[in-house]
Coordinates of C-alpha atoms in Angstrom, one line a residue:
X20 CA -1.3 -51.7 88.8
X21 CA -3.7 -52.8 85.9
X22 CA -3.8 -51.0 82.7
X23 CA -6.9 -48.7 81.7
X24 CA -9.7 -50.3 79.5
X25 CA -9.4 -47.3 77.6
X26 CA -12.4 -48.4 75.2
X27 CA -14.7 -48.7 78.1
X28 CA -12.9 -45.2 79.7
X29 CA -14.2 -43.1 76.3
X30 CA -17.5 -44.9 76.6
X31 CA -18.1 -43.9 80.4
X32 CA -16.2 -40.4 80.2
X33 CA -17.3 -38.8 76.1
X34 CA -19.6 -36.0 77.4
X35 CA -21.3 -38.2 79.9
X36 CA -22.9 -40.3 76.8
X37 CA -24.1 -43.5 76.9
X38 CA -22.4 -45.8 74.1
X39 CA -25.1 -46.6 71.3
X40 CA -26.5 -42.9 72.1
X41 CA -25.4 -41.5 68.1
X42 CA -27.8 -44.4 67.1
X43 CA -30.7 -43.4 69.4
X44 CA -33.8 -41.9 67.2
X45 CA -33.1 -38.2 68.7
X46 CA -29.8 -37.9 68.1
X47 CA -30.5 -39.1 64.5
X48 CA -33.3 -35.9 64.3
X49 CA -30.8 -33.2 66.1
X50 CA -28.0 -34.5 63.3
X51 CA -30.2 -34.3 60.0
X52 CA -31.6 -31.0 61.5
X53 CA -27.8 -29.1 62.2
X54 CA -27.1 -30.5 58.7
X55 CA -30.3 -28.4 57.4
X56 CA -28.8 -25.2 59.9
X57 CA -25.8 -25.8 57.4
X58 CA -26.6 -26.0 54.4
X59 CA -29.3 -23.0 55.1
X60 CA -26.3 -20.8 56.0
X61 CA -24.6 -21.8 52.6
X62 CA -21.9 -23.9 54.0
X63 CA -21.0 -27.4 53.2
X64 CA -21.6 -30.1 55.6
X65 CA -18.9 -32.7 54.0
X66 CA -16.3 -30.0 54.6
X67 CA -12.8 -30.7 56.5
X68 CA -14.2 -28.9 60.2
X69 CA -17.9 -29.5 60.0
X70 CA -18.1 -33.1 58.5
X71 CA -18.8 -34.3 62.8
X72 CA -20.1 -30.8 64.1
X73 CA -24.3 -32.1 63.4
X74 CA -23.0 -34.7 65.6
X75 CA -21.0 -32.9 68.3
X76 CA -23.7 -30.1 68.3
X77 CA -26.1 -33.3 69.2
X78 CA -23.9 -34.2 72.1
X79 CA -23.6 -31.1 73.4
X80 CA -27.8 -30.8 73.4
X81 CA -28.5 -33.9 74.6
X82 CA -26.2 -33.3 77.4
X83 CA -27.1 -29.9 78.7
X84 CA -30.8 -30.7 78.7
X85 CA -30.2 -34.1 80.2
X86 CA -32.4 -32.6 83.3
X87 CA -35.6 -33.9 81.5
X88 CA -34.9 -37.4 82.3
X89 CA -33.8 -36.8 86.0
X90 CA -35.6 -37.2 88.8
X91 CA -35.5 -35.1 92.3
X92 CA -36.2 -38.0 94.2
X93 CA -33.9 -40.0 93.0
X94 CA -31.0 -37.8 94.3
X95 CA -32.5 -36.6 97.5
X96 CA -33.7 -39.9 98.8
X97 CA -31.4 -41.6 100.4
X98 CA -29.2 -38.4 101.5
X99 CA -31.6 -37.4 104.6
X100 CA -28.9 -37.7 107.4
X101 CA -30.5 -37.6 111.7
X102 CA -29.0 -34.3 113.1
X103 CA -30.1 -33.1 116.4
X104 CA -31.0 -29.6 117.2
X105 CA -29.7 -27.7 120.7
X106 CA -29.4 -29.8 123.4
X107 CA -29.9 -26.3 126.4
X108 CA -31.2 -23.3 125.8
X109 CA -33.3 -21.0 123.4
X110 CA -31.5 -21.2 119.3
X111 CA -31.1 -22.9 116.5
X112 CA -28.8 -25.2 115.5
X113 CA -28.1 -28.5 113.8
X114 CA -30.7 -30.3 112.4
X115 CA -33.1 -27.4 114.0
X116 CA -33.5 -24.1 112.3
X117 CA -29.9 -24.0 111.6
X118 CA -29.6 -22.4 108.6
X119 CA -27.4 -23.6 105.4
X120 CA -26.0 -22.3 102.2
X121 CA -24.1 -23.4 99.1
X122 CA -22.9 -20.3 97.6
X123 CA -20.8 -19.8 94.2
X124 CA -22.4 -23.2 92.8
X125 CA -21.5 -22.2 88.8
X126 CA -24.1 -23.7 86.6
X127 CA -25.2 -22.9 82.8
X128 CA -28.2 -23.1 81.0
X129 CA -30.0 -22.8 77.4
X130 CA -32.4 -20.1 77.3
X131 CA -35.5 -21.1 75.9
X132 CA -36.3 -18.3 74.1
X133 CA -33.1 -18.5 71.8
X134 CA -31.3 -21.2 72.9
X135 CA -28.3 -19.9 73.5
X136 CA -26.7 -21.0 76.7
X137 CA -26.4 -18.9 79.6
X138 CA -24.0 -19.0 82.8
X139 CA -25.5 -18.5 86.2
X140 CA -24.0 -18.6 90.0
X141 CA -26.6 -20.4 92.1
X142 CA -26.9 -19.7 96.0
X143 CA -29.0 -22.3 97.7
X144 CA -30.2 -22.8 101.6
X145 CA -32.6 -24.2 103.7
X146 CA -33.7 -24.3 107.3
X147 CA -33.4 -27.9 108.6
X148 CA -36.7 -29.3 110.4
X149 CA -37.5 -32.7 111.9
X150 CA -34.1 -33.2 113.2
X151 CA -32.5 -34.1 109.5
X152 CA -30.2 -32.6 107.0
X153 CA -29.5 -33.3 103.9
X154 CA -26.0 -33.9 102.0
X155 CA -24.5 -30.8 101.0
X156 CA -23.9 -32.5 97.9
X157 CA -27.4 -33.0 96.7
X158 CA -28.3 -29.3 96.5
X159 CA -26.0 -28.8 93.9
X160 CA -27.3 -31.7 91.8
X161 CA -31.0 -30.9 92.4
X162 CA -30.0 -27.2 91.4
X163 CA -28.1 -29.0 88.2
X164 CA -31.1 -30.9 87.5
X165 CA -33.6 -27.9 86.2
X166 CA -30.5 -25.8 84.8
X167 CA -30.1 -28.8 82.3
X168 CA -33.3 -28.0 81.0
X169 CA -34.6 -24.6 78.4
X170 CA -35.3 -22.3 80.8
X171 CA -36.3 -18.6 81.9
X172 CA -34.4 -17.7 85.1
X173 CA -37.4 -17.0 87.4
X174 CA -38.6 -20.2 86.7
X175 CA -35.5 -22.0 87.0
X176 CA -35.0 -20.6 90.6
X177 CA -38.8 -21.0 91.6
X178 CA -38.2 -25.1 89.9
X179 CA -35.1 -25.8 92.3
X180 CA -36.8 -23.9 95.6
X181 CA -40.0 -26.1 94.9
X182 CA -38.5 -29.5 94.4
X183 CA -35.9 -29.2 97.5
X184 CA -39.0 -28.0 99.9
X185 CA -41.1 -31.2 98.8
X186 CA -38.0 -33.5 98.7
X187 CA -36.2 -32.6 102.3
X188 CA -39.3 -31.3 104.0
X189 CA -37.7 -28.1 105.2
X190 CA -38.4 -25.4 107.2
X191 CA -37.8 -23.3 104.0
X192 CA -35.4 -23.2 101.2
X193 CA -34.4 -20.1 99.6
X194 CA -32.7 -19.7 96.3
X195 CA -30.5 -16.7 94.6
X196 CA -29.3 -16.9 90.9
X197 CA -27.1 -14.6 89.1
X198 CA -27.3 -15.1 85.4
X199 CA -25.5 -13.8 82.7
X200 CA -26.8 -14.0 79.1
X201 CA -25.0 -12.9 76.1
X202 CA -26.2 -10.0 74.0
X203 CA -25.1 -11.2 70.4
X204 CA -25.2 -8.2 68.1
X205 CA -26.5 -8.8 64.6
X206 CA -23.6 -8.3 62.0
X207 CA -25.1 -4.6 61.2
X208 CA -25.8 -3.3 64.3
X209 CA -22.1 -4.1 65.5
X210 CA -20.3 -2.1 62.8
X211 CA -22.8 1.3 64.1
X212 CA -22.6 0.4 68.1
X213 CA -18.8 0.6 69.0
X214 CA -19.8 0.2 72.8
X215 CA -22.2 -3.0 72.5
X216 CA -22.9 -4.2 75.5
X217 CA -22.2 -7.8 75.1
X218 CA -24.2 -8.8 78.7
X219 CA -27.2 -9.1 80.2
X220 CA -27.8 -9.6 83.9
X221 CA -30.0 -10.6 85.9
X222 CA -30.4 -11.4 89.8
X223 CA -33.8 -13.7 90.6
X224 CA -34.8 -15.3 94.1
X225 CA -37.3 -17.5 95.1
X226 CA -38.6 -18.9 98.6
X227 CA -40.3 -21.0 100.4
X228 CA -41.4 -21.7 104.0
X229 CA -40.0 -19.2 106.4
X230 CA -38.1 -17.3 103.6
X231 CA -42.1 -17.4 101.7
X232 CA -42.3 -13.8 102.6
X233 CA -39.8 -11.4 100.9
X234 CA -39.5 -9.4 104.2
X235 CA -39.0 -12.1 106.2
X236 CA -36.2 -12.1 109.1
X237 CA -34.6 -15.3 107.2
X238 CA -33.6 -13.3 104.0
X239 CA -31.8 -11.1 106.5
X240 CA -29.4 -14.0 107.4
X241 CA -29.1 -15.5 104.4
X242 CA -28.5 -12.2 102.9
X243 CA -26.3 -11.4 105.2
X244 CA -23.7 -14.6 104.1
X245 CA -24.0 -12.9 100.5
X246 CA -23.2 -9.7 100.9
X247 CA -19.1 -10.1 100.1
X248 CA -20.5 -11.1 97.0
X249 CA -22.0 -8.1 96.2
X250 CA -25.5 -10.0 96.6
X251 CA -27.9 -7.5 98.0
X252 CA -32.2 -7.0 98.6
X253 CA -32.1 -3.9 95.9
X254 CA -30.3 -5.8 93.3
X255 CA -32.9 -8.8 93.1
X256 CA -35.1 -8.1 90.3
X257 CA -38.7 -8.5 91.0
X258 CA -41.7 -11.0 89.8
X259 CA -43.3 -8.3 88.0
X260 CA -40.0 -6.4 86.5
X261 CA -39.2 -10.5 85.3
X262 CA -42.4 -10.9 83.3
X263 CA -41.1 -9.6 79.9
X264 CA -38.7 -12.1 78.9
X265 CA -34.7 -10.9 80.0
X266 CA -33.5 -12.6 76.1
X267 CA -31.6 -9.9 74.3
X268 CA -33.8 -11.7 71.7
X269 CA -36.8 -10.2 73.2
X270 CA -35.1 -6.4 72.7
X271 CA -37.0 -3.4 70.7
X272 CA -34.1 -3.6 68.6
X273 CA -33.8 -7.1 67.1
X274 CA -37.2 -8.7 68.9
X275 CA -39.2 -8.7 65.6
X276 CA -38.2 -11.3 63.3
X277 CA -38.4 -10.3 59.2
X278 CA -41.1 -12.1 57.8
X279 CA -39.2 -12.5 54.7
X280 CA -36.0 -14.4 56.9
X281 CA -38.8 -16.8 57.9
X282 CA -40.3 -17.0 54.7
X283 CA -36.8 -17.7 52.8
X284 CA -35.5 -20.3 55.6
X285 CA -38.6 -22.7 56.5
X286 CA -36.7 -25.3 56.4
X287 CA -34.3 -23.9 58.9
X288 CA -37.1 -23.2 61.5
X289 CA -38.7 -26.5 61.0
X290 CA -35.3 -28.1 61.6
X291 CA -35.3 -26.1 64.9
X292 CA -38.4 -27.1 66.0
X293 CA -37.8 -30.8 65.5
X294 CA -34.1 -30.3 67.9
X295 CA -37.0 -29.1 70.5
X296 CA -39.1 -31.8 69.9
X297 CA -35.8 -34.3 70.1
X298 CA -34.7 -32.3 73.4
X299 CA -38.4 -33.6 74.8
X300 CA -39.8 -29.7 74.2
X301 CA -42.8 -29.0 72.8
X302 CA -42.5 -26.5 69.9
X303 CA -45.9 -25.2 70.5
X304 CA -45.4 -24.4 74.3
X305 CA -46.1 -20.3 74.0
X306 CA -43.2 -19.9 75.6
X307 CA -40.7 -21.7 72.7
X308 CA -43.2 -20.7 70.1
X309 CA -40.5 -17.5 68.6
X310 CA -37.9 -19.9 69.6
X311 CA -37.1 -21.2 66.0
X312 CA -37.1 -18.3 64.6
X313 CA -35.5 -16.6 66.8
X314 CA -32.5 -18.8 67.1
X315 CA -32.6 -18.8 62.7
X316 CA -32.3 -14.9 63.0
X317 CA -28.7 -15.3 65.5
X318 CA -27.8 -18.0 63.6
X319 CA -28.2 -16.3 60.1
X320 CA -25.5 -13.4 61.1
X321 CA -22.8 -16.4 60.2
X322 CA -24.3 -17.4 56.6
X323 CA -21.4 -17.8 54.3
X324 CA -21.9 -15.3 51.9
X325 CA -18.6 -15.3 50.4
X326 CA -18.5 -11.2 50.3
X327 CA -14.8 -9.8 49.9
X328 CA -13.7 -7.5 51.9
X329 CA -13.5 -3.6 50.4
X330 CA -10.5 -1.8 52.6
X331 CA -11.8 1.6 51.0
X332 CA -8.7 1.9 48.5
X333 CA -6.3 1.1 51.4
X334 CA -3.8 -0.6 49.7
X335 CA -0.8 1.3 49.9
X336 CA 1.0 -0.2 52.5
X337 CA 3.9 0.3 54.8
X338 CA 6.5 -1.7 52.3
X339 CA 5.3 0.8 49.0
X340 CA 5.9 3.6 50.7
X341 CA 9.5 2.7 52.5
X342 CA 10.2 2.1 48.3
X343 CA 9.3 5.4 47.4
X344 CA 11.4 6.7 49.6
X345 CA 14.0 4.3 49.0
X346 CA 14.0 3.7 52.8
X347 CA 13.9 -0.5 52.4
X348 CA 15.4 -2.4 54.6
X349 CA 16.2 0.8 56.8
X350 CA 14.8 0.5 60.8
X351 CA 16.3 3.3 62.2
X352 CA 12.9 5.3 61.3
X353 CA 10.3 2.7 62.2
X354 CA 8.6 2.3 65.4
X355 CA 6.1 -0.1 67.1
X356 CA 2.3 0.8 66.8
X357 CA -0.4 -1.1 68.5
X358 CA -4.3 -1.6 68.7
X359 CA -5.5 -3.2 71.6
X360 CA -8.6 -4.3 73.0
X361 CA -11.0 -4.4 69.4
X362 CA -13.8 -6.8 70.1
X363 CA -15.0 -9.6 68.2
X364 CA -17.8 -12.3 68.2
X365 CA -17.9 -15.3 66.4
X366 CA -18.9 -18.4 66.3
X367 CA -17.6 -21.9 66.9
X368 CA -18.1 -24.6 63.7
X369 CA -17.6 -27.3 65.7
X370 CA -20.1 -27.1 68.3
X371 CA -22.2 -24.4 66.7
X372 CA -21.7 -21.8 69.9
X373 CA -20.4 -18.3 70.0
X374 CA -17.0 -17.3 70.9
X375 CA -16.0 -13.6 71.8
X376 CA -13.3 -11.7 72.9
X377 CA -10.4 -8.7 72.0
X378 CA -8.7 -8.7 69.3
X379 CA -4.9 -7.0 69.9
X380 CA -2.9 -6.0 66.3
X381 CA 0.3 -4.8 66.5
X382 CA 3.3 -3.6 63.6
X383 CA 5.8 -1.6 63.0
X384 CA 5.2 1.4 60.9
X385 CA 7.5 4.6 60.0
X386 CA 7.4 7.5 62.5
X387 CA 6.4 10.1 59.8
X388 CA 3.6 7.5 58.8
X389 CA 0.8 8.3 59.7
X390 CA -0.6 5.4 61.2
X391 CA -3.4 3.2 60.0
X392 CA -7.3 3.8 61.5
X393 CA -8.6 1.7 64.3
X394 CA -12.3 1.8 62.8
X395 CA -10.5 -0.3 59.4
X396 CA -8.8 -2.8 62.0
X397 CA -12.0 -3.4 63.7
X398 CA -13.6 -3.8 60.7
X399 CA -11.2 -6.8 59.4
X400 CA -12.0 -8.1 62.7
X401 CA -15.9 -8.3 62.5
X402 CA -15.4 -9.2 59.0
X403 CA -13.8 -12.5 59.6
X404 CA -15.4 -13.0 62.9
X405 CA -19.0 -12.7 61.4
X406 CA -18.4 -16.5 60.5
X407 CA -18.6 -20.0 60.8
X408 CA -14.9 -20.0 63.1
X409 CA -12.1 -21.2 64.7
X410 CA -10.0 -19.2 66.8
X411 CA -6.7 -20.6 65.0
X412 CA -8.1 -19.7 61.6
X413 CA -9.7 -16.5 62.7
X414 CA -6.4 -15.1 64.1
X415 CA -4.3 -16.3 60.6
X416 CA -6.4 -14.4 58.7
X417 CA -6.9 -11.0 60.8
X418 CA -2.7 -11.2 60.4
X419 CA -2.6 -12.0 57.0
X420 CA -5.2 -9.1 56.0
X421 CA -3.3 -6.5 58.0
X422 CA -0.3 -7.9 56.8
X423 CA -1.6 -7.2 53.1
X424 CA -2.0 -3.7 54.3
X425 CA 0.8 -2.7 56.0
X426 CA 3.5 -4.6 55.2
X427 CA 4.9 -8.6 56.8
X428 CA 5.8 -7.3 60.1
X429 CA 2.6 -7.9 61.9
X430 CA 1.8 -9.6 65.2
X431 CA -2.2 -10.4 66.5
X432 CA -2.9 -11.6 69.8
X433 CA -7.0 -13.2 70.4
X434 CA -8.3 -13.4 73.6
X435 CA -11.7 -15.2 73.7
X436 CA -14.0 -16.9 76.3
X437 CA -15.7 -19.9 74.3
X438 CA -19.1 -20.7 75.2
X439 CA -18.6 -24.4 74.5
X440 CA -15.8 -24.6 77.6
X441 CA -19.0 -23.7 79.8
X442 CA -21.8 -25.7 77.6
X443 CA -20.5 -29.5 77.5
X444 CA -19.2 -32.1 79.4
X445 CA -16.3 -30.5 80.5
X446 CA -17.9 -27.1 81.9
X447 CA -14.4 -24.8 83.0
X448 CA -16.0 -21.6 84.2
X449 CA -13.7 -18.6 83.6
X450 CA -11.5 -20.2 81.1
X451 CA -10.0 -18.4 78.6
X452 CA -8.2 -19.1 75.3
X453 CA -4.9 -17.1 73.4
X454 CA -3.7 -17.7 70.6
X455 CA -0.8 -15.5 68.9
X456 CA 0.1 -15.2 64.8
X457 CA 3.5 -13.6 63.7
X458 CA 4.7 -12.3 60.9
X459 CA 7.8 -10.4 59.2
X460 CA 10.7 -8.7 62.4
X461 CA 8.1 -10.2 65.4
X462 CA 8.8 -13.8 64.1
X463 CA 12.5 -13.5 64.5
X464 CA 12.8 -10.8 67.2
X465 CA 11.8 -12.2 70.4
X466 CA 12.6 -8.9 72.0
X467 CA 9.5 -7.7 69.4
X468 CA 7.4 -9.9 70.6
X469 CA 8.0 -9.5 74.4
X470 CA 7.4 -5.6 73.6
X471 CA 4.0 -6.3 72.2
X472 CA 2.8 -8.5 74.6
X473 CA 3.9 -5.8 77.6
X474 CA 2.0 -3.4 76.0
X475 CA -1.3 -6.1 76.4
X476 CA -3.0 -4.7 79.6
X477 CA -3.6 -7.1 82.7
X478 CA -7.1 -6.6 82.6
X479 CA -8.1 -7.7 79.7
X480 CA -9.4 -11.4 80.8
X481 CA -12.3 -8.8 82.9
X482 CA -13.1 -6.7 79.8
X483 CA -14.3 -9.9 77.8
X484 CA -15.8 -11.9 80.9

């Protein structure tokens, strides 16, 4: 066997990039305009983590809108394959009213009114005509074509039902998306609302042809293939119910922007509205016109303020008072204690994307102590997940805080879903990332450990999806 060119193998596999493409005038503006994001939210650029993120957050852009230089026909021409209908007797069939679906086809998106990405499960189909079908293949791509653009999710699903009726000349197409947007809360909103709701959801349709009508007989069938998937007519939201924009940005609670945010960061919306411009947007569009600011407000919850933390006068911990009582080094009286399931958001420095998840803390505490309060553990946790991040990092110094408080032996378990898994090249739907820190008896007690991590509850990968 010959050996890889592995030159030319980054080249044609490094986020689906051309080579040359960091040279190419756009990236250039998406670069200098994340460096402006940067230094707006007091950070420095030329810093060990973020010295290549204007760069990687360029990539990541470039290729999730790459829609806007892809063509329909290019795809669908080409793919038309002769199928006859029934040969006997009254049906369809075949290339003649036989209906087709792709279901589950996982896509993502970047909502125009924020620009945050957001996930969606597309289910596409289509009634053949003229004795022709088209390869299964090419209704996920046409599908992936408009996703990689800004987009509103009415639009997106009336964009893909439009350009597969006029590229494959069905008898109708019809088109289901499920989309999921996140509901970042602001940094003080999160420490008042202990049950955020970090989702919003949304089911849109769109149809053409014999599925034109909403009551027609052909929803019924296609429906029908959808139900197991919880798909049904009453939980499609309608045109009119879609006209307010479904962007948590858009919400009574965080929808107006401060005046005096825009007026102290100008520089960091007119960097924003030259990545649209780069992306091949038009700032002006009424539809991204809020976008800037808008996506300055999200991104402002992370500006590096360089507060400390104040634990209230905690600082007595677990260690002091075994020395009072002249109980150090005695275990005979100490017991595990755990908090589970404390929820964080954050975002990712290297890609400039949020991050979320639980946050479990566990230690070992005296049983006539009475143990510390989950409202100051979840506040170490927003603190240092109201941040520029990475999940490493962010679990070292949850440990090392608690740690300060209650004495070494401390163990923290993250759980997070990264937005960048979904967002770039590499696009792993329902992936999720651990990572575990130990300190003090659960570094050198396995059996510790394995206690800790039973008490973890199976469920937990649902709770943050």
């Amino acid at each position: 066997m010959g050996s890889l060119d592995e030159g030319h193998l980054c080249v044609e596999i490094e986020n689906g990039m051309k080579l040359g493409f960091e040279k190419e005038p756009e990236t250039i503006a998406i670069v200098d305009a994340v460096k402006v994001l940067l230094l707006g939210l007091g950070e420095d650029a030329n810093r060990e983590g973020l010295m290549k993120t204007p760069l990687r957050v360029a990539k990541a852009l470039r290729e999730g809108t790459r829609g806007y230089k892809q063509k329909v026909k290019d795809i669908v021409q080409g793919a038309l394959f002769p199928e006859v209908g029934l040969h006997d007797g009254v049906g369809h069939a075949g290339g003649v009213g036989g209906l087709v679906i792709v279901r589950d086809l996982d896509l993502f998106s970047y909502c125009e009114s924020c620009l945050l990405p957001f996930q969606l499960k597309c289910h596409v189909g289509y009634v053949p005509s003229g004795q022709r079908v088209v390869g299964l293949s090419k209704l996920s791509r046409v599908a992936d074509v408009f996703a990689k653009r800004l987009q509103d999710p009415q639009r997106l699903a009336d964009e893909i039902c439009s350009a597969l009726h006029h590229g494959i000349k069905p008898a109708g197409v019809a088109v289901i998306l499920e989309c999921l947007h996140i509901r970042f809360p602001s940094v003080e909103s999160v420490f008042l609302d202990s049950k955020h709701q970090g989702w919003v959801k949304v089911l849109v349709s769109s149809g053409s042809g014999v599925f034109g009508n909403e009551n027609a007989d052909a929803w019924v069938d296609f429906l029908g293939l959808l139900k197991f998937r919880g798909v049904t007519v009453e939980k499609i939201h309608t045109r009119d119910s879609m006209k307010q924009s479904w962007c948590p940005s858009h919400s009574s609670s965080i929808a107006k922007i401060p005046s005096e945010l825009l007026a102290a960061n100008p520089e960091m919306v007119a960097a924003v509205a030259s990545i649209l411009r780069s992306l091949g947007e038009d700032p002006l569009r009424k539809e991204l016109v809020e976008t800037p600011g808008h996506f300055v407000r999200w991104l402002m919850n992370f500006e590096n303020t360089k507060l400390e933390m104040k634990l209230n006068g905690f600082t007595c911990g677990i260690t002091d008072l075994l020395k009072s009582n002249g109980e150090v080094g005695s275990r005979s009286n100490e017991h595990m204690h755990s908090e589970l399931n404390l929820s964080f958001w954050s975002q990712c420095e290297h890609h400039l994307l949020p991050f979320y998840g639980v946050v479990h803390i566990g230690y070992f505490c005296p049983k006539a102590f009475n143990h510390i309060g989950k409202s100051l553990l979840q506040s170490i946790v927003h603190f240092y997940g109201f941040k520029l991040q990475v999940q490493e990092r962010l679990t070292r110094q949850i440990a090392e805080t608690v740690s300060s408080i209650l004495g070494g032996d401390i163990m923290v378990v993250v759980e997070a879903n990264h937005t960048c898994m979904i967002s770039r090249g590499i696009e792993k739907f329902s992936s999720n990332t651990a990572t575990i820190a130990v300190l003090g008896r659960f570094a050198t007690e396995p059996a510790a450990r394995a206690m800790f991590l039973q008490s973890i509850p199976h469920d937990t990968a649902s709770q943050i999806s």
